């Protein structure tokens, strides 16, 4: 089943152009229409005034990324919460708030219980984004859209995450249409972005030799810091989770602007700092944050775009993903952090597909 690959994680990373294009087909074939989410989705979408997304782990980071799209494209207030936290607090229910659950397996107990709790508290609209057909979460939800990642075997989620992002982007554009915020010009822009995404991901996959050459700089380190800003901050979080999960290196992610509020104290030559620095409107801010790291002797590993004006210098290593691709940039910038973790795990000799202490589907609390 592995074919030419050494691990399922590697295979699944490489399946992303196809997984993403299969999932994008939902919106490229039928258009960004409400019916992609269920028969009565149009009525539901017209009835809601806000969104709350509940999820765990990597799926929670997909939710955190989607918040930016939902608020900027569909102009709908969106809240994101860890399912295991939500289910145990007193919540203020809003029947006009759409509850979205995101789950690769569709069987994660905390996410399921969070949905039931929301429903019991009076939320009447729910949507599940799931990779496994007819699993518990879609069955309990009013609306559903399935990601088309195919079976994901590696415990560390890769193609499930990027396909969740595609489905969430599709939702943001669809809601933007329903709510009148996406005109025909924007629709063309979003459609084209989805069309070229598989190629943009392929470009990022081709960076593997460069990324693998960084692995020895991480393998002997006790910890690493990941920085990002804006919509790329959740990608930094996902990068840190992948690294700790499969290499057992302690990793944390911070929004780069928070550095001087504490984590800068950690920075020295033993703490590699990975920066997600696409050529977007926040780049100058990110560069200023990188200066703060360099000034403390920290070594920077920067993922940027081809068209940004970075160059390697003492203590600064740069790898370039394609030209800045705009709205779908967080999906493309996920690939390098997946590959980095994978190669650090190879360098350390850890069990990539079955990291210690972890299960693929978490059906217990
Ligand atoms: C990390 C990972 C986990 C899952 C989490 C939720 O690589 O795979 O963090 O994302 O356990 O699982 P699902 O999406 O099945 O609800």
Short mmCIF file of C-alpha atoms and ligand atoms in Angstrom, two decimals:
data_model
loop_
_atom_site.label_atom_id
_atom_site.label_comp_id
_atom_site.label_asym_id
_atom_site.label_seq_id
_atom_site.Cartn_x
_atom_site.Cartn_y
_atom_site.Cartn_z
CA UNK A 1 0.00 0.00 0.00
CA UNK A 2 2.95 2.31 0.62
CA UNK A 3 4.21 2.03 -2.94
CA UNK A 4 7.37 4.06 -3.37
CA UNK A 5 6.96 5.81 -0.03
CA UNK A 6 8.64 4.97 3.28
CA UNK A 7 5.79 6.04 5.54
CA UNK A 8 2.08 6.72 5.34
CA UNK A 9 2.69 10.25 6.52
CA UNK A 10 5.02 10.88 3.59
CA UNK A 11 2.56 9.28 1.17
CA UNK A 12 -0.30 11.34 2.56
CA UNK A 13 1.71 14.55 2.36
CA UNK A 14 2.31 13.76 -1.32
CA UNK A 15 -1.33 12.92 -1.92
CA UNK A 16 -2.33 16.48 -1.10
CA UNK A 17 -2.50 17.91 -4.63
CA UNK A 18 -5.05 15.21 -5.47
CA UNK A 19 -6.90 15.28 -2.13
CA UNK A 20 -7.21 19.03 -2.33
CA UNK A 21 -8.29 19.00 -5.96
CA UNK A 22 -10.90 16.26 -5.26
CA UNK A 23 -12.30 18.35 -2.41
CA UNK A 24 -12.19 21.57 -4.45
CA UNK A 25 -14.28 19.79 -7.11
CA UNK A 26 -17.29 20.07 -4.82
CA UNK A 27 -17.21 23.83 -5.43
CA UNK A 28 -15.73 23.86 -8.92
CA UNK A 29 -18.30 21.42 -10.33
CA UNK A 30 -21.51 22.59 -8.69
CA UNK A 31 -20.38 26.13 -7.94
CA UNK A 32 -20.32 27.76 -4.52
CA UNK A 33 -23.93 26.84 -3.85
CA UNK A 34 -25.57 26.20 -0.50
CA UNK A 35 -26.82 22.78 -1.64
CA UNK A 36 -23.26 21.44 -1.42
CA UNK A 37 -23.87 21.40 2.33
CA UNK A 38 -27.33 19.81 2.31
CA UNK A 39 -30.81 20.22 0.92
CA UNK A 40 -31.99 22.90 3.31
CA UNK A 41 -28.64 24.65 3.62
CA UNK A 42 -29.83 27.80 1.86
CA UNK A 43 -32.57 28.28 4.47
CA UNK A 44 -30.12 27.62 7.30
CA UNK A 45 -27.54 30.03 5.89
CA UNK A 46 -30.20 32.72 5.64
CA UNK A 47 -31.25 32.17 9.24
CA UNK A 48 -27.86 32.48 10.97
CA UNK A 49 -26.15 35.55 12.40
CA UNK A 50 -22.85 34.04 13.58
CA UNK A 51 -20.78 30.87 13.69
CA UNK A 52 -19.09 28.84 16.40
CA UNK A 53 -16.64 26.14 15.38
CA UNK A 54 -15.83 23.27 17.76
CA UNK A 55 -12.97 20.84 17.16
CA UNK A 56 -9.84 19.23 18.64
CA UNK A 57 -6.17 19.18 17.69
CA UNK A 58 -5.31 19.76 14.06
CA UNK A 59 -9.00 20.16 13.20
CA UNK A 60 -9.10 23.02 15.72
CA UNK A 61 -6.28 24.71 13.80
CA UNK A 62 -8.28 24.34 10.58
CA UNK A 63 -11.11 26.08 12.41
CA UNK A 64 -8.76 28.83 13.61
CA UNK A 65 -7.60 29.44 10.03
CA UNK A 66 -11.17 29.49 8.72
CA UNK A 67 -12.19 32.20 11.15
CA UNK A 68 -10.18 34.67 9.03
CA UNK A 69 -11.92 33.59 5.81
CA UNK A 70 -15.39 33.52 7.32
CA UNK A 71 -15.01 37.00 8.76
CA UNK A 72 -13.26 38.59 5.77
CA UNK A 73 -15.08 36.86 2.89
CA UNK A 74 -18.54 36.15 4.33
CA UNK A 75 -18.45 38.92 6.97
CA UNK A 76 -19.95 36.64 9.56
CA UNK A 77 -18.76 36.77 13.18
CA UNK A 78 -16.97 33.50 13.94
CA UNK A 79 -15.85 32.05 17.21
CA UNK A 80 -13.57 29.05 17.51
CA UNK A 81 -13.33 26.85 20.57
CA UNK A 82 -11.65 23.63 21.68
CA UNK A 83 -14.43 21.06 22.03
CA UNK A 84 -13.25 19.68 25.38
CA UNK A 85 -13.35 23.18 26.87
CA UNK A 86 -16.70 24.19 25.42
CA UNK A 87 -18.55 21.13 26.65
CA UNK A 88 -17.75 21.80 30.30
CA UNK A 89 -18.57 25.47 30.64
CA UNK A 90 -21.76 27.44 30.96
CA UNK A 91 -22.46 28.73 27.50
CA UNK A 92 -24.81 31.38 26.25
CA UNK A 93 -26.70 29.70 23.46
CA UNK A 94 -27.85 31.58 20.40
CA UNK A 95 -30.36 29.76 18.18
CA UNK A 96 -29.16 31.88 15.26
CA UNK A 97 -25.58 30.74 15.65
CA UNK A 98 -24.45 27.92 13.36
CA UNK A 99 -22.44 25.28 15.21
CA UNK A 100 -19.76 23.79 12.99
CA UNK A 101 -17.83 20.71 14.03
CA UNK A 102 -14.69 19.68 12.16
CA UNK A 103 -13.29 16.19 12.44
CA UNK A 104 -11.27 13.88 10.22
CA UNK A 105 -12.64 10.74 11.88
CA UNK A 106 -16.09 12.04 12.75
CA UNK A 107 -15.81 10.01 15.94
CA UNK A 108 -13.83 12.25 18.30
CA UNK A 109 -15.68 11.97 21.58
CA UNK A 110 -15.10 15.49 22.87
CA UNK A 111 -16.26 17.03 19.58
CA UNK A 112 -19.33 14.82 19.54
CA UNK A 113 -20.21 15.68 23.14
CA UNK A 114 -19.63 19.37 22.46
CA UNK A 115 -22.12 19.22 19.59
CA UNK A 116 -24.70 17.42 21.74
CA UNK A 117 -24.19 19.99 24.48
CA UNK A 118 -24.67 22.88 22.05
CA UNK A 119 -27.86 21.26 20.77
CA UNK A 120 -29.13 20.66 24.30
CA UNK A 121 -28.45 24.32 25.13
CA UNK A 122 -30.73 25.42 22.28
CA UNK A 123 -28.55 25.69 19.17
CA UNK A 124 -30.68 24.45 16.31
CA UNK A 125 -28.34 24.72 13.33
CA UNK A 126 -25.30 22.50 12.89
CA UNK A 127 -22.86 21.63 10.14
CA UNK A 128 -20.21 18.95 10.20
CA UNK A 129 -17.04 18.90 8.11
CA UNK A 130 -15.81 15.36 8.12
CA UNK A 131 -13.63 12.92 6.20
CA UNK A 132 -15.35 9.66 7.14
CA UNK A 133 -18.75 9.03 5.59
CA UNK A 134 -21.67 8.36 7.90
CA UNK A 135 -19.59 8.70 11.04
CA UNK A 136 -21.08 9.97 14.31
CA UNK A 137 -20.68 13.73 13.79
CA UNK A 138 -22.29 14.02 10.35
CA UNK A 139 -25.10 11.75 11.53
CA UNK A 140 -25.82 14.11 14.41
CA UNK A 141 -25.61 17.27 12.28
CA UNK A 142 -28.20 19.09 10.23
CA UNK A 143 -25.79 19.83 7.39
CA UNK A 144 -22.63 18.10 6.24
CA UNK A 145 -19.84 18.41 3.74
CA UNK A 146 -17.31 15.62 3.31
CA UNK A 147 -13.66 16.26 2.66
CA UNK A 148 -12.31 13.97 -0.04
CA UNK A 149 -8.93 13.20 1.46
CA UNK A 150 -9.34 9.44 1.24
CA UNK A 151 -8.29 7.24 4.15
CA UNK A 152 -5.68 8.84 6.38
CA UNK A 153 -3.53 6.21 8.09
CA UNK A 154 -0.66 8.20 9.63
CA UNK A 155 -1.58 9.32 13.12
CA UNK A 156 -0.37 12.84 12.36
CA UNK A 157 -3.02 14.54 10.29
CA UNK A 158 -1.82 16.00 6.98
CA UNK A 159 -4.12 15.71 3.97
CA UNK A 160 -7.19 15.77 6.23
CA UNK A 161 -6.11 19.22 7.44
CA UNK A 162 -5.53 20.76 4.02
CA UNK A 163 -8.80 19.33 2.68
CA UNK A 164 -10.65 20.68 5.73
CA UNK A 165 -9.24 24.07 4.80
CA UNK A 166 -10.54 23.72 1.25
CA UNK A 167 -14.02 22.82 2.52
CA UNK A 168 -13.95 25.73 4.96
CA UNK A 169 -12.85 28.13 2.24
CA UNK A 170 -15.70 26.78 0.08
CA UNK A 171 -18.06 27.46 2.96
CA UNK A 172 -16.78 31.02 3.42
CA UNK A 173 -17.27 31.81 -0.28
CA UNK A 174 -20.69 30.15 -0.31
CA UNK A 175 -21.82 32.11 2.73
CA UNK A 176 -20.35 35.25 1.17
CA UNK A 177 -22.56 34.63 -1.89
CA UNK A 178 -25.68 34.01 0.18
CA UNK A 179 -25.03 37.14 2.25
CA UNK A 180 -24.22 39.29 -0.76
CA UNK A 181 -20.57 39.98 -0.04
CA UNK A 182 -19.03 38.01 -2.89
CA UNK A 183 -19.66 39.62 -6.27
CA UNK A 184 -18.89 38.04 -9.64
CA UNK A 185 -15.37 39.50 -9.81
CA UNK A 186 -14.50 38.04 -6.44
CA UNK A 187 -16.11 34.76 -7.39
CA UNK A 188 -13.78 34.48 -10.39
CA UNK A 189 -10.81 35.27 -8.17
CA UNK A 190 -11.75 32.59 -5.61
CA UNK A 191 -12.52 30.03 -8.30
CA UNK A 192 -9.16 30.60 -9.95
CA UNK A 193 -7.38 30.38 -6.62
CA UNK A 194 -8.95 26.97 -5.98
CA UNK A 195 -8.12 25.82 -9.52
CA UNK A 196 -4.44 26.57 -9.20
CA UNK A 197 -4.09 25.31 -5.62
CA UNK A 198 -3.01 21.74 -6.50
CA UNK A 199 -0.14 23.15 -8.60
CA UNK A 200 0.84 25.57 -5.88
CA UNK A 201 0.97 22.66 -3.43
CA UNK A 202 3.04 20.63 -5.87
CA UNK A 203 5.53 23.49 -6.00
CA UNK A 204 5.82 23.42 -2.22
CA UNK A 205 6.29 19.62 -2.25
CA UNK A 206 9.19 20.07 -4.63
CA UNK A 207 11.02 21.96 -1.89
CA UNK A 208 11.53 18.70 0.02
CA UNK A 209 15.32 18.43 -0.57
CA UNK A 210 15.86 21.96 0.77
CA UNK A 211 13.63 21.35 3.75
CA UNK A 212 15.28 18.04 4.54
CA UNK A 213 18.66 19.81 4.61
CA UNK A 214 17.41 21.75 7.64
CA UNK A 215 16.48 18.66 9.65
CA UNK A 216 19.89 18.20 11.31
CA UNK A 217 19.57 21.71 12.74
CA UNK A 218 16.49 20.60 14.69
CA UNK A 219 17.11 16.95 15.51
CA UNK A 220 19.48 17.63 18.43
CA UNK A 221 17.57 20.59 19.88
CA UNK A 222 15.34 20.32 22.94
CA UNK A 223 12.75 22.75 21.62
CA UNK A 224 11.68 24.98 18.78
CA UNK A 225 9.53 28.05 18.37
CA UNK A 226 7.13 28.68 15.47
CA UNK A 227 6.00 32.19 14.58
CA UNK A 228 3.28 33.47 12.30
CA UNK A 229 0.88 36.37 12.09
CA UNK A 230 -2.71 36.75 10.97
CA UNK A 231 -4.11 33.85 9.01
CA UNK A 232 -0.69 32.16 9.12
CA UNK A 233 -0.59 32.06 12.90
CA UNK A 234 -2.74 28.89 12.97
CA UNK A 235 -0.29 27.38 10.46
CA UNK A 236 2.52 28.07 12.92
CA UNK A 237 0.42 26.27 15.57
CA UNK A 238 -0.06 23.33 13.23
CA UNK A 239 3.70 23.26 12.50
CA UNK A 240 4.49 23.15 16.22
CA UNK A 241 1.93 20.39 16.82
CA UNK A 242 3.35 18.26 13.98
CA UNK A 243 6.89 18.68 15.31
CA UNK A 244 6.09 17.72 18.91
CA UNK A 245 3.82 14.89 17.84
CA UNK A 246 6.21 12.97 15.64
CA UNK A 247 9.69 14.09 16.80
CA UNK A 248 8.99 14.58 20.54
CA UNK A 249 10.78 17.91 20.38
CA UNK A 250 9.02 20.47 22.48
CA UNK A 251 7.56 23.09 20.17
CA UNK A 252 5.40 26.11 20.71
CA UNK A 253 3.82 28.57 18.37
CA UNK A 254 3.29 32.24 19.01
CA UNK A 255 1.73 35.07 17.08
CA UNK A 256 4.96 36.91 16.18
CA UNK A 257 3.70 40.15 17.71
CA UNK A 258 3.58 38.48 21.13
CA UNK A 259 7.32 37.74 21.19
CA UNK A 260 8.32 40.64 23.33
CA UNK A 261 5.55 39.90 25.82
CA UNK A 262 7.39 36.85 27.12
CA UNK A 263 8.68 34.16 24.76
CA UNK A 264 11.65 36.27 23.62
CA UNK A 265 13.24 35.28 26.95
CA UNK A 266 13.52 31.71 25.60
CA UNK A 267 15.47 32.65 22.51
CA UNK A 268 19.12 31.68 22.28
CA UNK A 269 21.30 29.76 19.83
CA UNK A 270 19.75 26.46 21.00
CA UNK A 271 16.22 27.42 20.08
CA UNK A 272 15.55 27.25 16.35
CA UNK A 273 12.82 29.69 15.35
CA UNK A 274 10.63 28.77 12.38
CA UNK A 275 8.84 31.70 10.78
CA UNK A 276 5.90 31.50 8.39
CA UNK A 277 6.47 34.72 6.49
CA UNK A 278 4.45 34.95 3.28
CA UNK A 279 4.61 38.08 1.19
CA UNK A 280 1.37 39.52 2.54
CA UNK A 281 0.44 42.80 4.20
CA UNK A 282 1.97 41.67 7.50
CA UNK A 283 5.41 40.87 6.11
CA UNK A 284 7.07 44.05 7.37
CA UNK A 285 5.71 43.38 10.83
CA UNK A 286 7.03 39.82 10.72
CA UNK A 287 10.44 41.08 9.60
CA UNK A 288 10.60 43.38 12.60
CA UNK A 289 9.81 40.39 14.84
CA UNK A 290 12.58 38.39 13.14
CA UNK A 291 15.02 41.18 13.95
CA UNK A 292 14.12 40.77 17.61
CA UNK A 293 15.07 37.08 17.37
CA UNK A 294 18.32 37.72 15.48
CA UNK A 295 19.39 40.37 17.97
CA UNK A 296 19.23 37.68 20.73
CA UNK A 297 21.35 35.21 18.78
CA UNK A 298 18.41 33.07 17.66
CA UNK A 299 18.67 31.07 14.44
CA UNK A 300 15.82 31.73 12.01
CA UNK A 301 14.29 29.25 9.55
CA UNK A 302 12.02 31.24 7.31
CA UNK A 303 9.35 30.02 4.90
CA UNK A 304 8.50 32.88 2.60
CA UNK A 305 7.32 33.37 -0.99
CA UNK A 306 9.35 33.59 -4.16
CA UNK A 307 8.47 37.25 -4.64
CA UNK A 308 9.51 38.57 -1.22
CA UNK A 309 12.85 40.28 -0.77
CA UNK A 310 14.54 37.97 1.73
CA UNK A 311 17.98 36.55 1.45
CA UNK A 312 20.02 34.14 3.52
CA UNK A 313 22.36 35.78 5.97
CA UNK A 314 24.21 34.86 9.13
CA UNK A 315 21.72 32.91 11.25
CA UNK A 316 18.89 33.35 8.74
CA UNK A 317 17.90 30.46 6.46
CA UNK A 318 15.25 31.02 3.82
CA UNK A 319 13.09 28.65 1.76
CA UNK A 320 10.67 30.06 -0.77
CA UNK A 321 7.24 28.66 -1.56
CA UNK A 322 5.64 29.95 -4.82
CA UNK A 323 4.80 33.60 -5.47
CA UNK A 324 2.40 34.84 -2.82
CA UNK A 325 -0.80 33.10 -3.83
CA UNK A 326 -3.15 35.32 -1.87
CA UNK A 327 -6.20 34.06 -0.06
CA UNK A 328 -5.24 30.35 -0.05
CA UNK A 329 -1.68 30.99 1.11
CA UNK A 330 -2.15 29.24 4.49
CA UNK A 331 -2.85 25.95 2.68
CA UNK A 332 0.36 26.15 0.65
CA UNK A 333 2.40 27.21 3.68
CA UNK A 334 1.24 24.11 5.55
CA UNK A 335 3.25 21.81 3.27
CA UNK A 336 6.74 22.94 4.35
CA UNK A 337 5.99 22.57 8.07
CA UNK A 338 4.67 19.06 7.47
CA UNK A 339 7.81 18.14 5.52
CA UNK A 340 10.05 19.71 8.14
CA UNK A 341 8.54 17.57 10.93
CA UNK A 342 8.72 14.49 8.76
CA UNK A 343 12.43 14.97 8.04
CA UNK A 344 13.31 15.82 11.62
CA UNK A 345 11.52 12.60 12.66
CA UNK A 346 13.59 10.66 10.10
CA UNK A 347 16.76 12.25 11.47
CA UNK A 348 15.74 11.26 15.01
CA UNK A 349 14.51 7.79 14.05
CA UNK A 350 11.13 8.13 15.74
CA UNK A 351 8.07 6.13 14.68
CA UNK A 352 6.59 8.55 12.15
CA UNK A 353 3.28 6.83 11.52
CA UNK A 354 2.61 5.72 15.08
CA UNK A 355 3.99 8.26 17.51
CA UNK A 356 4.18 7.05 21.10
CA UNK A 357 1.14 7.57 23.36
CA UNK A 358 -1.17 8.64 20.53
CA UNK A 359 -4.16 7.06 18.78
CA UNK A 360 -5.55 7.94 15.38
CA UNK A 361 -9.10 8.34 16.58
CA UNK A 362 -9.72 9.64 20.08
CA UNK A 363 -12.99 8.05 21.15
CA UNK A 364 -12.35 8.39 24.87
CA UNK A 365 -12.19 11.49 26.99
C1 LIG B 1 -2.74 15.79 15.01
C2 LIG B 1 -3.98 15.02 15.00
C3 LIG B 1 -4.97 15.25 16.09
C4 LIG B 1 -6.40 15.26 15.54
C5 LIG B 1 -7.41 15.35 16.68
C6 LIG B 1 -8.83 15.47 16.16
O1 LIG B 1 -1.95 15.49 13.93
O2 LIG B 1 -4.21 14.23 14.13
O3 LIG B 1 -4.70 16.44 16.78
O4 LIG B 1 -6.52 16.34 14.66
O5 LIG B 1 -7.31 14.21 17.49
O6 LIG B 1 -9.19 14.38 15.38
P1 LIG B 1 -10.41 14.44 14.40
O7 LIG B 1 -10.13 15.43 13.34
O8 LIG B 1 -10.58 13.04 13.88
O9 LIG B 1 -11.61 14.86 15.23
#
